[in-house]
Coordinates of C-alpha atoms in Angstrom, one line a residue:
X1 CA -4.8 14.7 -22.8
X2 CA -4.5 11.3 -24.7
X3 CA -7.2 8.8 -23.7
X4 CA -6.9 6.6 -26.7
X5 CA -4.1 4.8 -28.6
X6 CA -1.8 7.1 -30.6
X7 CA 1.2 6.4 -32.9
X8 CA 3.4 8.9 -31.1
X9 CA 2.8 7.3 -27.7
X10 CA 5.7 5.4 -26.1
X11 CA 5.1 1.7 -25.7
X12 CA 7.0 -0.9 -23.7
X13 CA 8.0 -4.3 -25.3
X14 CA 5.1 -6.5 -24.3
X15 CA 6.6 -10.0 -24.9
X16 CA 10.2 -10.9 -24.2
X17 CA 12.3 -14.0 -24.7
X18 CA 14.5 -15.0 -21.8
X19 CA 17.5 -17.2 -22.9
X20 CA 19.6 -18.8 -20.1
X21 CA 23.2 -19.6 -20.9
X22 CA 25.7 -21.0 -18.4
X23 CA 27.4 -17.6 -18.1
X24 CA 24.7 -15.1 -18.8
X25 CA 21.0 -14.3 -19.2
X26 CA 19.8 -12.7 -22.4
X27 CA 16.5 -10.8 -22.7
X28 CA 15.2 -9.7 -26.0
X29 CA 11.8 -8.7 -27.6
X30 CA 10.0 -11.4 -29.5
X31 CA 9.1 -8.8 -32.2
X32 CA 12.6 -7.2 -32.3
X33 CA 15.2 -9.9 -31.6
X34 CA 18.1 -7.7 -32.4
X35 CA 17.3 -5.4 -29.5
X36 CA 17.8 -6.5 -25.9
X37 CA 20.6 -6.9 -23.3
X38 CA 22.5 -9.6 -21.4
X39 CA 23.3 -10.0 -17.7
X40 CA 26.5 -11.7 -16.6
X41 CA 25.6 -14.6 -14.2
X42 CA 28.8 -14.1 -12.3
X43 CA 28.7 -10.5 -11.3
X44 CA 25.4 -9.1 -12.8
X45 CA 27.0 -6.7 -15.3
X46 CA 24.5 -5.6 -18.0
X47 CA 25.5 -5.1 -21.6
X48 CA 23.5 -4.4 -24.8
X49 CA 23.2 -7.2 -27.3
X50 CA 25.8 -7.6 -30.0
X51 CA 26.3 -10.3 -32.7
X52 CA 28.1 -12.6 -30.3
X53 CA 26.0 -12.2 -27.2
X54 CA 23.3 -14.7 -27.9
X55 CA 25.3 -17.1 -30.0
X56 CA 25.5 -20.7 -28.9
X57 CA 22.8 -22.9 -27.5
X58 CA 20.8 -21.7 -24.5
X59 CA 20.1 -24.2 -21.8
X60 CA 16.6 -22.9 -21.3
X61 CA 14.4 -20.5 -23.3
X62 CA 11.2 -19.0 -21.8
X63 CA 8.8 -16.1 -22.3
X64 CA 8.6 -13.2 -19.8
X65 CA 6.4 -10.2 -19.9
X66 CA 8.4 -7.4 -18.4
X67 CA 11.6 -6.5 -16.6
X68 CA 10.9 -5.1 -13.1
X69 CA 14.5 -4.2 -12.2
X70 CA 17.7 -5.5 -10.6
X71 CA 19.0 -5.5 -7.0
X72 CA 22.5 -5.9 -5.9
X73 CA 23.2 -8.0 -2.8
X74 CA 26.5 -9.1 -1.3
X75 CA 27.5 -11.7 -3.9
X76 CA 26.1 -10.1 -7.0
X77 CA 22.9 -9.0 -8.8
X78 CA 19.4 -10.5 -9.0
X79 CA 17.3 -9.8 -12.2
X80 CA 13.6 -9.3 -11.5
X81 CA 11.3 -10.5 -14.3
X82 CA 7.5 -10.9 -14.8
X83 CA 6.9 -14.5 -15.7
X84 CA 3.1 -14.5 -16.0
X85 CA 0.4 -11.9 -16.4
X86 CA -3.3 -11.5 -17.0
X87 CA -5.3 -8.7 -18.6
X88 CA -7.3 -6.9 -15.9
X89 CA -9.3 -4.4 -18.0
X90 CA -8.6 -0.9 -19.4
X91 CA -7.9 2.5 -18.0
X92 CA -8.8 5.5 -20.1
X93 CA -8.7 3.2 -23.2
X94 CA -5.5 1.5 -22.4
X95 CA -5.0 -2.2 -21.4
X96 CA -3.9 -2.9 -17.8
X97 CA -2.3 -6.1 -16.7
X98 CA -1.9 -7.8 -13.3
X99 CA 1.3 -9.7 -12.4
X100 CA 0.4 -13.3 -11.6
X101 CA 4.0 -14.6 -11.2
X102 CA 7.5 -13.1 -11.1
X103 CA 11.0 -14.3 -10.3
X104 CA 14.4 -13.0 -9.1
X105 CA 17.1 -14.6 -11.3
X106 CA 20.5 -14.9 -9.4
X107 CA 23.6 -13.5 -11.0
X108 CA 25.8 -14.3 -8.0
X109 CA 28.5 -16.8 -9.3
X110 CA 31.0 -15.1 -7.0
X111 CA 29.1 -16.4 -3.9
X112 CA 31.6 -19.2 -3.7
X113 CA 34.3 -16.7 -2.8
X114 CA 32.2 -15.2 0.0
X115 CA 33.0 -15.6 3.7
X116 CA 30.8 -17.7 6.0
X117 CA 29.1 -14.6 7.4
X118 CA 28.5 -13.2 4.0
X119 CA 26.9 -16.4 2.8
X120 CA 24.7 -16.3 5.9
X121 CA 23.7 -12.7 5.3
X122 CA 23.1 -13.5 1.6
X123 CA 20.8 -16.4 2.5
X124 CA 18.7 -14.0 4.7
X125 CA 18.4 -11.5 1.9
X126 CA 17.4 -14.2 -0.5
X127 CA 14.5 -15.2 1.8
X128 CA 13.4 -11.6 1.6
X129 CA 13.5 -11.7 -2.2
X130 CA 11.5 -14.9 -2.2
X131 CA 8.8 -13.2 -0.1
X132 CA 8.7 -10.3 -2.6
X133 CA 8.1 -12.8 -5.4
X134 CA 4.8 -13.6 -3.9
X135 CA 3.7 -9.9 -3.5
X136 CA 0.0 -9.8 -4.5
X137 CA -1.6 -7.3 -6.8
X138 CA 1.1 -5.6 -8.8
X139 CA -0.2 -3.8 -11.9
X140 CA 1.3 -2.3 -15.0
X141 CA 0.5 -1.0 -18.5
X142 CA 2.6 -1.2 -21.6
X143 CA 1.0 1.9 -23.1
X144 CA 0.1 4.4 -20.3
X145 CA 1.3 5.6 -16.9
X146 CA -1.0 4.8 -14.0
X147 CA 0.7 7.0 -11.3
X148 CA -0.5 10.5 -12.4
X149 CA -4.1 11.7 -11.5
X150 CA -6.5 13.0 -14.2
X151 CA -6.1 16.7 -13.3
X152 CA -2.3 16.5 -13.7
X153 CA -2.6 14.4 -16.9
X154 CA -4.7 17.1 -18.5
X155 CA -2.1 19.8 -17.7
X156 CA 1.0 18.0 -18.9
X157 CA 2.9 19.3 -21.8
X158 CA 2.3 18.1 -25.3
X159 CA 4.6 15.2 -26.1
X160 CA 4.5 13.9 -22.5
X161 CA 3.3 10.4 -23.6
X162 CA 6.1 10.0 -26.1
X163 CA 8.6 9.9 -23.2
X164 CA 9.8 6.5 -21.8
X165 CA 7.3 5.1 -19.3
X166 CA 9.6 5.5 -16.3
X167 CA 9.9 9.2 -17.1
X168 CA 6.1 9.6 -17.3
X169 CA 5.7 8.0 -13.9
X170 CA 5.6 9.8 -10.5
X171 CA 8.4 8.0 -8.6
X172 CA 6.6 8.3 -5.3
X173 CA 3.9 5.8 -6.5
X174 CA 6.2 3.3 -8.3
X175 CA 6.6 0.2 -6.1
X176 CA 9.8 -0.9 -7.8
X177 CA 11.4 2.5 -8.4
X178 CA 14.6 1.6 -6.5
X179 CA 15.0 -1.6 -8.6
X180 CA 14.9 0.4 -11.9
X181 CA 18.0 2.5 -11.3
X182 CA 20.5 0.2 -13.1
X183 CA 18.3 -0.4 -16.1
X184 CA 17.8 3.4 -16.4
X185 CA 21.6 4.0 -16.3
X186 CA 21.9 1.4 -19.1
X187 CA 19.2 3.3 -21.2
X188 CA 17.0 0.2 -21.6
X189 CA 13.9 2.3 -21.8
X190 CA 11.7 -0.2 -23.7
X191 CA 12.2 -2.8 -21.0
X192 CA 11.7 -0.8 -17.9
X193 CA 8.3 -1.7 -16.3
X194 CA 7.0 0.6 -13.5
X195 CA 4.7 -1.3 -11.1
X196 CA 1.8 -0.2 -9.0
X197 CA 0.8 -2.4 -6.0
X198 CA -2.9 -3.4 -5.8
X199 CA -5.6 -5.8 -6.9
X200 CA -8.3 -6.2 -9.5
X201 CA -11.5 -8.2 -8.8
X202 CA -14.7 -8.8 -10.8
X203 CA -18.0 -8.1 -9.1
X204 CA -21.0 -8.5 -11.6
X205 CA -20.4 -5.5 -13.9
X206 CA -17.7 -4.3 -11.5
X207 CA -14.0 -4.6 -12.3
X208 CA -11.6 -3.4 -9.8
X209 CA -6.9 -1.6 -9.8
X210 CA -4.7 0.1 -6.9
X211 CA -2.0 1.0 -6.0
X212 CA -5.7 -0.2 -6.8
X213 CA -8.0 0.3 -9.8
X214 CA -11.7 -0.4 -9.6
X215 CA -14.4 0.2 -12.2
X216 CA -18.2 0.1 -11.9
X217 CA -20.7 0.4 -14.8
X218 CA -23.8 2.2 -13.6
X219 CA -27.2 2.9 -15.3
X220 CA -28.3 6.0 -13.4
X221 CA -31.6 7.2 -14.8
X222 CA -30.9 5.2 -18.0
X223 CA -27.6 7.2 -18.5
X224 CA -24.7 4.8 -18.8
X225 CA -21.7 5.8 -16.7
X226 CA -18.4 4.3 -15.5
X227 CA -16.9 5.0 -12.1
X228 CA -13.2 4.2 -11.7
X229 CA -11.5 4.1 -8.3
X230 CA -7.7 4.3 -8.3
X231 CA -5.6 4.4 -5.1
X232 CA -1.9 5.0 -5.4
X233 CA 0.3 3.9 -2.5
X234 CA 3.3 6.2 -1.8
X235 CA 6.7 4.3 -1.5
X236 CA 8.6 6.9 0.5
X237 CA 7.7 5.2 3.9
X238 CA 6.7 1.7 3.0
X239 CA 6.4 -0.9 5.7
X240 CA 4.1 -3.1 7.6
X241 CA 1.5 -1.8 10.1
X242 CA 3.2 -1.8 13.5
X243 CA 6.7 -1.3 12.2
X244 CA 6.0 1.8 10.2
X245 CA 4.0 4.4 12.0
X246 CA 4.0 8.2 11.8
X247 CA 6.5 10.2 9.8
X248 CA 10.2 10.2 9.1
X249 CA 12.4 13.3 9.5
X250 CA 11.6 14.3 5.8
X251 CA 7.9 14.5 6.6
X252 CA 6.9 11.3 4.6
X253 CA 4.2 9.3 6.4
X254 CA 3.4 5.6 6.7
X255 CA 0.4 4.2 4.7
X256 CA 0.1 7.3 2.6
X257 CA -2.4 6.7 -0.2
X258 CA -3.9 8.9 -2.9
X259 CA -7.3 7.8 -3.9
X260 CA -9.0 9.1 -7.1
X261 CA -12.6 8.6 -8.1
X262 CA -13.2 9.1 -11.8
X263 CA -16.7 9.4 -13.3
X264 CA -17.1 9.1 -17.0
X265 CA -20.6 10.0 -18.2
X266 CA -22.1 11.7 -21.3
X267 CA -18.6 12.7 -22.6
X268 CA -17.6 14.3 -19.3
X269 CA -14.9 13.1 -16.9
X270 CA -15.0 14.0 -13.2
X271 CA -12.2 13.3 -10.8
X272 CA -12.2 13.6 -7.0
X273 CA -8.9 13.2 -5.0
X274 CA -8.7 12.2 -1.3
X275 CA -5.6 11.3 0.6
X276 CA -4.8 9.4 3.8
X277 CA -1.7 8.9 5.8
X278 CA -0.4 8.2 9.3
X279 CA -0.4 11.1 11.8
X280 CA 2.7 13.0 10.7
X281 CA 4.4 13.1 14.1
X282 CA 7.4 11.0 15.3
X283 CA 5.7 8.2 17.1
X284 CA 5.8 4.4 17.3
X285 CA 3.9 1.4 18.6
X286 CA 6.3 -1.4 19.4
X287 CA 4.7 -4.9 19.5
X288 CA 5.0 -6.8 22.8
X289 CA 2.3 -9.5 22.4
X290 CA -0.4 -7.3 23.9
X291 CA -3.5 -6.7 21.7
X292 CA -3.0 -2.9 21.6
X293 CA 0.7 -2.1 22.1
X294 CA 1.4 1.2 23.8
X295 CA 1.6 4.3 21.7
X296 CA 4.7 6.3 22.3
X297 CA 5.3 9.8 21.0
X298 CA 9.0 10.4 20.4
X299 CA 10.0 13.9 21.8
X300 CA 12.2 15.4 19.1
X301 CA 13.3 19.0 18.5
X302 CA 12.5 18.7 14.8
X303 CA 8.9 17.6 15.2
X304 CA 7.5 21.0 14.1
X305 CA 9.7 21.0 11.0
X306 CA 8.6 17.4 10.2
X307 CA 4.9 18.5 10.3
X308 CA 5.6 21.6 8.3
X309 CA 7.5 19.6 5.6
X310 CA 4.7 17.2 5.3
X311 CA 2.0 19.8 4.8
X312 CA 4.1 22.0 2.6
X313 CA 4.5 19.0 0.3
X314 CA 0.8 18.3 0.3
X315 CA 0.0 22.0 -0.4
X316 CA 2.4 22.1 -3.3
X317 CA 0.6 19.1 -4.9
X318 CA -3.0 19.6 -4.0
X319 CA -3.7 23.2 -2.9
X320 CA -5.7 23.8 0.2
X321 CA -5.5 21.0 2.8
X322 CA -8.2 20.1 5.3
X323 CA -7.2 17.5 7.9
X324 CA -9.9 15.2 9.4
X325 CA -8.5 13.3 12.4
X326 CA -10.8 10.4 13.2
X327 CA -8.9 9.0 16.2
X328 CA -10.4 8.7 19.8
X329 CA -10.1 11.9 21.8
X330 CA -9.4 10.0 25.0
X331 CA -7.1 7.3 26.3
X332 CA -3.8 6.5 24.4
X333 CA -5.2 7.7 21.1
X334 CA -6.3 10.9 22.8
X335 CA -2.8 11.7 23.9
X336 CA -1.6 11.3 20.3
X337 CA -4.5 13.4 19.1
X338 CA -3.7 16.2 21.5
X339 CA -0.1 16.3 20.3
X340 CA -1.3 16.4 16.7
X341 CA -3.7 19.3 17.4
X342 CA -0.9 21.2 19.2
X343 CA 1.3 21.0 16.1
X344 CA -1.5 21.8 13.7
X345 CA -2.2 25.0 15.7
X346 CA 1.2 26.2 14.3
X347 CA -0.1 25.9 10.7
X348 CA -2.7 28.6 10.3
X349 CA -3.2 27.8 6.6
X350 CA -4.3 24.2 7.2
X351 CA -7.7 23.5 8.7
X352 CA -7.7 20.8 11.4
X353 CA -10.9 19.0 12.4
X354 CA -11.0 16.4 15.2
X355 CA -13.9 13.9 14.8
X356 CA -14.1 11.0 17.4
X357 CA -15.4 8.4 15.0
X358 CA -15.9 5.7 17.7
X359 CA -17.7 8.0 20.1
X360 CA -20.0 9.5 17.5
X361 CA -20.6 6.6 15.0
X362 CA -19.9 3.6 17.2
X363 CA -19.8 0.4 15.3
X364 CA -23.1 0.7 13.4
X365 CA -24.2 4.3 13.0
X366 CA -22.7 5.1 9.6
X367 CA -25.2 7.9 9.0
X368 CA -23.7 9.8 11.9
X369 CA -21.0 10.9 9.6
X370 CA -23.5 13.6 8.7
X371 CA -22.3 15.3 11.9
X372 CA -18.8 15.5 10.3
X373 CA -20.2 16.8 7.0
X374 CA -22.1 19.6 8.8
X375 CA -18.7 20.8 10.0
X376 CA -16.7 20.5 6.8
X377 CA -19.3 20.3 4.0
X378 CA -19.1 23.9 2.9
X379 CA -15.3 23.8 2.6
X380 CA -15.4 20.4 0.9
X381 CA -17.8 21.7 -1.7
X382 CA -15.6 24.8 -2.3
X383 CA -12.6 22.5 -2.9
X384 CA -14.7 21.0 -5.7
X385 CA -13.5 18.4 -8.1
X386 CA -11.9 18.2 -11.5
X387 CA -14.1 18.3 -14.6
X388 CA -13.2 18.0 -18.3
X389 CA -15.5 17.8 -21.3
X390 CA -15.3 15.5 -24.4
X391 CA -13.2 18.1 -26.3
X392 CA -10.6 18.2 -23.4
X393 CA -11.8 21.6 -22.1
X394 CA -11.2 22.0 -18.4
X395 CA -14.5 23.2 -16.8
X396 CA -13.6 22.9 -13.1
X397 CA -10.4 22.2 -11.1
X398 CA -10.1 20.6 -7.6
X399 CA -8.6 23.3 -5.4
X400 CA -7.8 21.3 -2.4
X401 CA -8.0 17.9 -0.7
X402 CA -9.2 16.3 2.5
X403 CA -6.5 14.4 4.3
X404 CA -8.1 11.7 6.5
X405 CA -6.5 9.6 9.2
X406 CA -7.2 7.3 12.1
X407 CA -4.5 5.3 13.8
X408 CA -3.9 2.8 11.0
X409 CA -5.6 4.9 8.3
X410 CA -7.6 1.9 7.4
X411 CA -11.0 1.1 8.8
X412 CA -12.4 4.4 10.0
X413 CA -10.7 6.2 7.2
X414 CA -12.2 3.8 4.6
X415 CA -15.7 4.5 5.9
X416 CA -15.2 8.3 5.9
X417 CA -13.6 8.5 2.5
X418 CA -16.5 6.5 1.0
X419 CA -19.0 8.9 2.6
X420 CA -17.2 12.0 1.1
X421 CA -16.9 10.4 -2.3
X422 CA -20.7 9.7 -2.3
X423 CA -21.4 13.3 -1.5
X424 CA -19.2 14.5 -4.3
X425 CA -20.7 12.0 -6.8
X426 CA -24.2 13.5 -6.0
X427 CA -22.9 17.0 -6.7
X428 CA -21.2 16.0 -9.9
X429 CA -24.3 14.2 -11.3
X430 CA -26.6 17.1 -10.3
X431 CA -24.3 19.5 -12.1
X432 CA -24.8 17.9 -15.5
X433 CA -28.5 17.2 -15.0
X434 CA -28.3 13.4 -14.6
X435 CA -29.8 13.9 -11.1
X436 CA -32.0 16.8 -10.1
X437 CA -31.3 18.7 -6.8
X438 CA -33.6 16.4 -4.8
X439 CA -32.0 13.1 -6.0
X440 CA -28.9 11.3 -4.9
X441 CA -27.2 8.1 -5.9
X442 CA -28.5 6.2 -2.8
X443 CA -32.0 6.3 -4.4
X444 CA -30.8 3.9 -7.1
X445 CA -30.4 0.7 -5.2
X446 CA -28.5 -1.5 -7.7
X447 CA -26.1 1.3 -8.6
X448 CA -25.6 2.3 -5.0
X449 CA -24.7 -1.2 -4.1
X450 CA -22.0 -1.3 -6.9
X451 CA -20.7 2.1 -5.7
X452 CA -20.4 0.9 -2.1
X453 CA -18.8 -2.4 -3.2
X454 CA -15.9 -0.9 -5.0
X455 CA -15.1 1.3 -2.0
X456 CA -15.3 -1.7 0.3
X457 CA -13.0 -3.7 -2.0
X458 CA -10.6 -0.8 -2.1
X459 CA -10.5 -0.7 1.7
X460 CA -9.8 -4.4 1.8
X461 CA -6.9 -4.1 -0.6
X462 CA -5.3 -1.1 1.2
X463 CA -5.6 -3.0 4.4
X464 CA -4.0 -6.2 2.9
X465 CA -1.0 -4.2 1.8
X466 CA -0.4 -2.5 5.2
X467 CA -1.8 -4.8 7.8
X468 CA -1.9 -8.1 6.0
X469 CA -5.7 -8.6 6.5
X470 CA -9.0 -7.4 5.1
X471 CA -10.3 -4.1 6.4
X472 CA -12.6 -4.0 9.5
X473 CA -15.9 -2.2 9.3
X474 CA -16.3 -3.2 5.7
X475 CA -20.0 -3.8 6.3
X476 CA -20.5 -0.2 7.1
X477 CA -19.3 0.7 3.6
X478 CA -21.1 -2.2 1.8
X479 CA -24.4 -2.1 3.6
X480 CA -24.4 0.9 5.9
X481 CA -24.7 -1.4 8.9
X482 CA -22.9 -4.2 10.7
X483 CA -23.9 -7.8 9.9
X484 CA -23.3 -11.0 11.7
X485 CA -21.1 -12.4 9.0
X486 CA -19.3 -9.1 8.9
X487 CA -18.7 -9.2 12.6
X488 CA -17.2 -12.7 12.3
X489 CA -15.0 -11.6 9.4
X490 CA -13.8 -8.6 11.5
X491 CA -13.0 -11.0 14.3
X492 CA -10.9 -13.2 12.1
X493 CA -9.2 -10.2 10.6
X494 CA -8.4 -8.8 14.1
X495 CA -6.9 -12.1 15.2
X496 CA -4.8 -12.3 11.9
X497 CA -3.6 -8.8 12.5
X498 CA -2.5 -9.7 16.0
X499 CA -0.4 -12.6 14.7
X500 CA 1.1 -10.6 11.8
X501 CA 1.9 -7.7 14.0
X502 CA 3.9 -9.8 16.5
X503 CA 5.5 -12.4 14.2
X504 CA 6.1 -10.8 10.8
X505 CA 8.4 -7.8 10.1
X506 CA 8.9 -5.4 7.2
X507 CA 12.5 -6.1 6.2
X508 CA 11.5 -7.1 2.6
X509 CA 9.9 -3.7 2.0
X510 CA 12.9 -1.9 3.4
X511 CA 15.1 -3.8 0.9
X512 CA 12.8 -3.3 -2.1
X513 CA 12.3 0.4 -1.5
X514 CA 16.0 1.2 -1.1
X515 CA 15.7 2.3 2.5
X516 CA 18.3 -0.4 3.2
X517 CA 21.2 -0.8 0.8
X518 CA 23.3 -3.9 1.0
X519 CA 27.0 -3.0 1.5
X520 CA 30.1 -5.1 0.8
X521 CA 33.6 -5.2 2.3
X522 CA 32.3 -4.4 5.7
X523 CA 31.2 -6.4 8.8
X524 CA 27.7 -7.8 8.7
X525 CA 25.2 -5.0 8.7
X526 CA 22.3 -7.1 10.0
X527 CA 21.1 -6.3 13.4
X528 CA 20.9 -9.5 15.5
X529 CA 17.7 -11.4 15.1
X530 CA 15.4 -10.9 18.1
X531 CA 16.1 -14.5 18.7
X532 CA 19.8 -14.7 18.4
X533 CA 19.0 -15.5 22.0
X534 CA 17.0 -18.7 22.2
X535 CA 13.3 -18.2 21.6
X536 CA 11.3 -19.2 24.7
X537 CA 7.9 -18.5 23.0
X538 CA 7.2 -22.1 21.9
X539 CA 8.1 -23.5 25.4
X540 CA 6.1 -20.7 27.1
X541 CA 3.1 -21.3 24.8
X542 CA 3.2 -25.0 25.6
X543 CA 3.4 -24.4 29.3
X544 CA 0.6 -21.8 29.1
X545 CA -1.8 -24.1 27.2
X546 CA -0.8 -27.1 29.3
X547 CA -1.2 -25.1 32.5
X548 CA -4.7 -23.9 31.6
X549 CA -5.7 -27.4 30.6
X550 CA -4.4 -29.1 33.7
X551 CA -5.7 -26.3 36.0
X552 CA -9.2 -26.6 34.5
X553 CA -9.1 -30.4 35.0
X554 CA -7.8 -30.4 38.5
X555 CA -10.3 -27.7 39.6
X556 CA -13.0 -30.0 38.3
X557 CA -11.6 -32.7 40.5
X558 CA -10.6 -30.5 43.5
X559 CA -13.7 -31.3 45.5
X560 CA -12.6 -34.9 45.9
X561 CA -9.6 -34.4 48.2
X562 CA -7.1 -31.9 49.5
X563 CA -4.3 -33.3 47.2
X564 CA -6.4 -32.4 44.1
X565 CA -7.0 -28.9 45.5
X566 CA -3.3 -28.4 46.0
X567 CA -2.6 -29.6 42.5
X568 CA -5.1 -27.1 41.2
X569 CA -3.4 -24.3 43.1
X570 CA 0.0 -25.4 41.9
X571 CA -0.9 -25.5 38.2
X572 CA -2.8 -22.2 38.5
X573 CA 0.4 -20.7 39.9
X574 CA 2.5 -22.1 37.1
X575 CA 0.1 -20.7 34.5
X576 CA 0.0 -17.3 36.1
X577 CA 3.8 -17.3 36.2
X578 CA 4.1 -18.2 32.5
X579 CA 1.6 -15.4 31.7
X580 CA 3.7 -12.9 33.7
X581 CA 6.9 -14.1 32.1
X582 CA 5.4 -13.7 28.6
X583 CA 4.1 -10.3 29.4
X584 CA 7.4 -9.1 30.9
X585 CA 9.4 -10.3 27.9
X586 CA 6.8 -9.7 25.2
X587 CA 9.1 -7.4 23.1
X588 CA 11.9 -10.1 23.1
X589 CA 9.5 -12.8 21.9
X590 CA 8.2 -10.8 18.9
X591 CA 9.8 -10.6 15.5
X592 CA 11.6 -7.3 14.8
X593 CA 13.0 -5.7 11.6
X594 CA 16.7 -6.3 11.3
X595 CA 17.6 -3.9 8.6
X596 CA 16.4 -0.4 9.5
X597 CA 15.5 1.7 12.5
X598 CA 11.8 2.7 12.8
X599 CA 12.3 6.4 11.9

């Protein structure tokens, strides 16, 4: 395994010059100006540079730091470039960068020949690209792949790192994989930049990447160590929270994330993998303005095959699988949990454990996760972790993985994964004598605070990507208890989630992931906007707010005469009617994805 720079290692071009001509874009490395390619601004055709390609005077010259792909829409191609970056730290000795600005460059000169409907559709697609330009927390490296976990890295064949970066990467964790296809066909290996989605923060001696990478420098018993936390988001079922639930027919699940905790100490490297993902059934939760939309399980004859495909894939990659289902065992969640348990009973080689987090832990009893550990601790310790020494000798391999889930695979899952990671860290440090058998990391207050902080930050970033807000229950991870400020933050996040669930959709992610492909020479493929009928929500909201206000005022005045009393009753009736109308038409008032069906 290479963990330091090597002359045989493949490296991307790290600084590029973008020349804009009236008829084309030219991209070439600053250090190798004879390399590069051009993109025709009329139709998006890509050609390698020749002597005449960059002749003439460019109308604009700028520096870009990577090419993240191309996408074809109705009227042509858009070139995706990284226009700004900042160094975010290192991973196993290699620099990592965070994207701070990016841009889609239009190559759609043929738009003037499009029909009125095509221009309308193209305008909608461009709004999606503009939304993608502001995607937070995209990370990349010019010198190493970030998508492969440590155990796999150590087993890869000699010469792996000499391959182009896109060949080293695991496609399921490359955010822009679909956008790289045309560049790959054109053999532009030195320009192709795979991206991971995530965030890096600084917290005293903590640096954080994801899909997220986080690093904490600890001083356990005067033994310097570094803990890295890397979470990789799978792209096979990308989408926003309410519009991407459960599994598709191939067994890929929403919000599937592989999290890896790497500990570097005394020349040793430990790695612990955990995964999360939506319950792998065919189910949905259509927004309708209610705070908790109804869960619906879709009855489908292929459901057993979907579950089987999902766990077969996990077993092939991780070995033994232990499922920890953290959902409620009653109410609407309980019905989904029962259906999940029924399907899991068909898989004798996968252990299924139901743990009602809300019932046992409530909102403050983080330590009650010990009840779960009593049930699964022995098997968790048998699954072990990966361990390699300074010479690259493999001393231990992780033989399986815990797959945790709640409904969103966010808040309850974050708390539980943090708890299991802490247990594994104790075992690892005890193994090499940094801690004795009676010690644990929680006895070192400063280090324990850093450890909990990186896990809390990871939970926030995973939540931002899927739900658009910070994680709830973050205090349980940071402090082991709920605080007043944490409760206020949770309340704000809950309200933000409500708005985003109802009035934002996931079309941009369907476009970027290739789940929806733009077609030409056919009728408009866009499903009508939920509001091709007039939207009554602004009027209804105004009537509701006005009705409540006037009703409150007239009730206050009602004791004065019968007329005021009747006015109060009238406005109360109007308000109740508006509430009933909004409730009855909730689904029609919410934003809906236009590009793809839910499954």
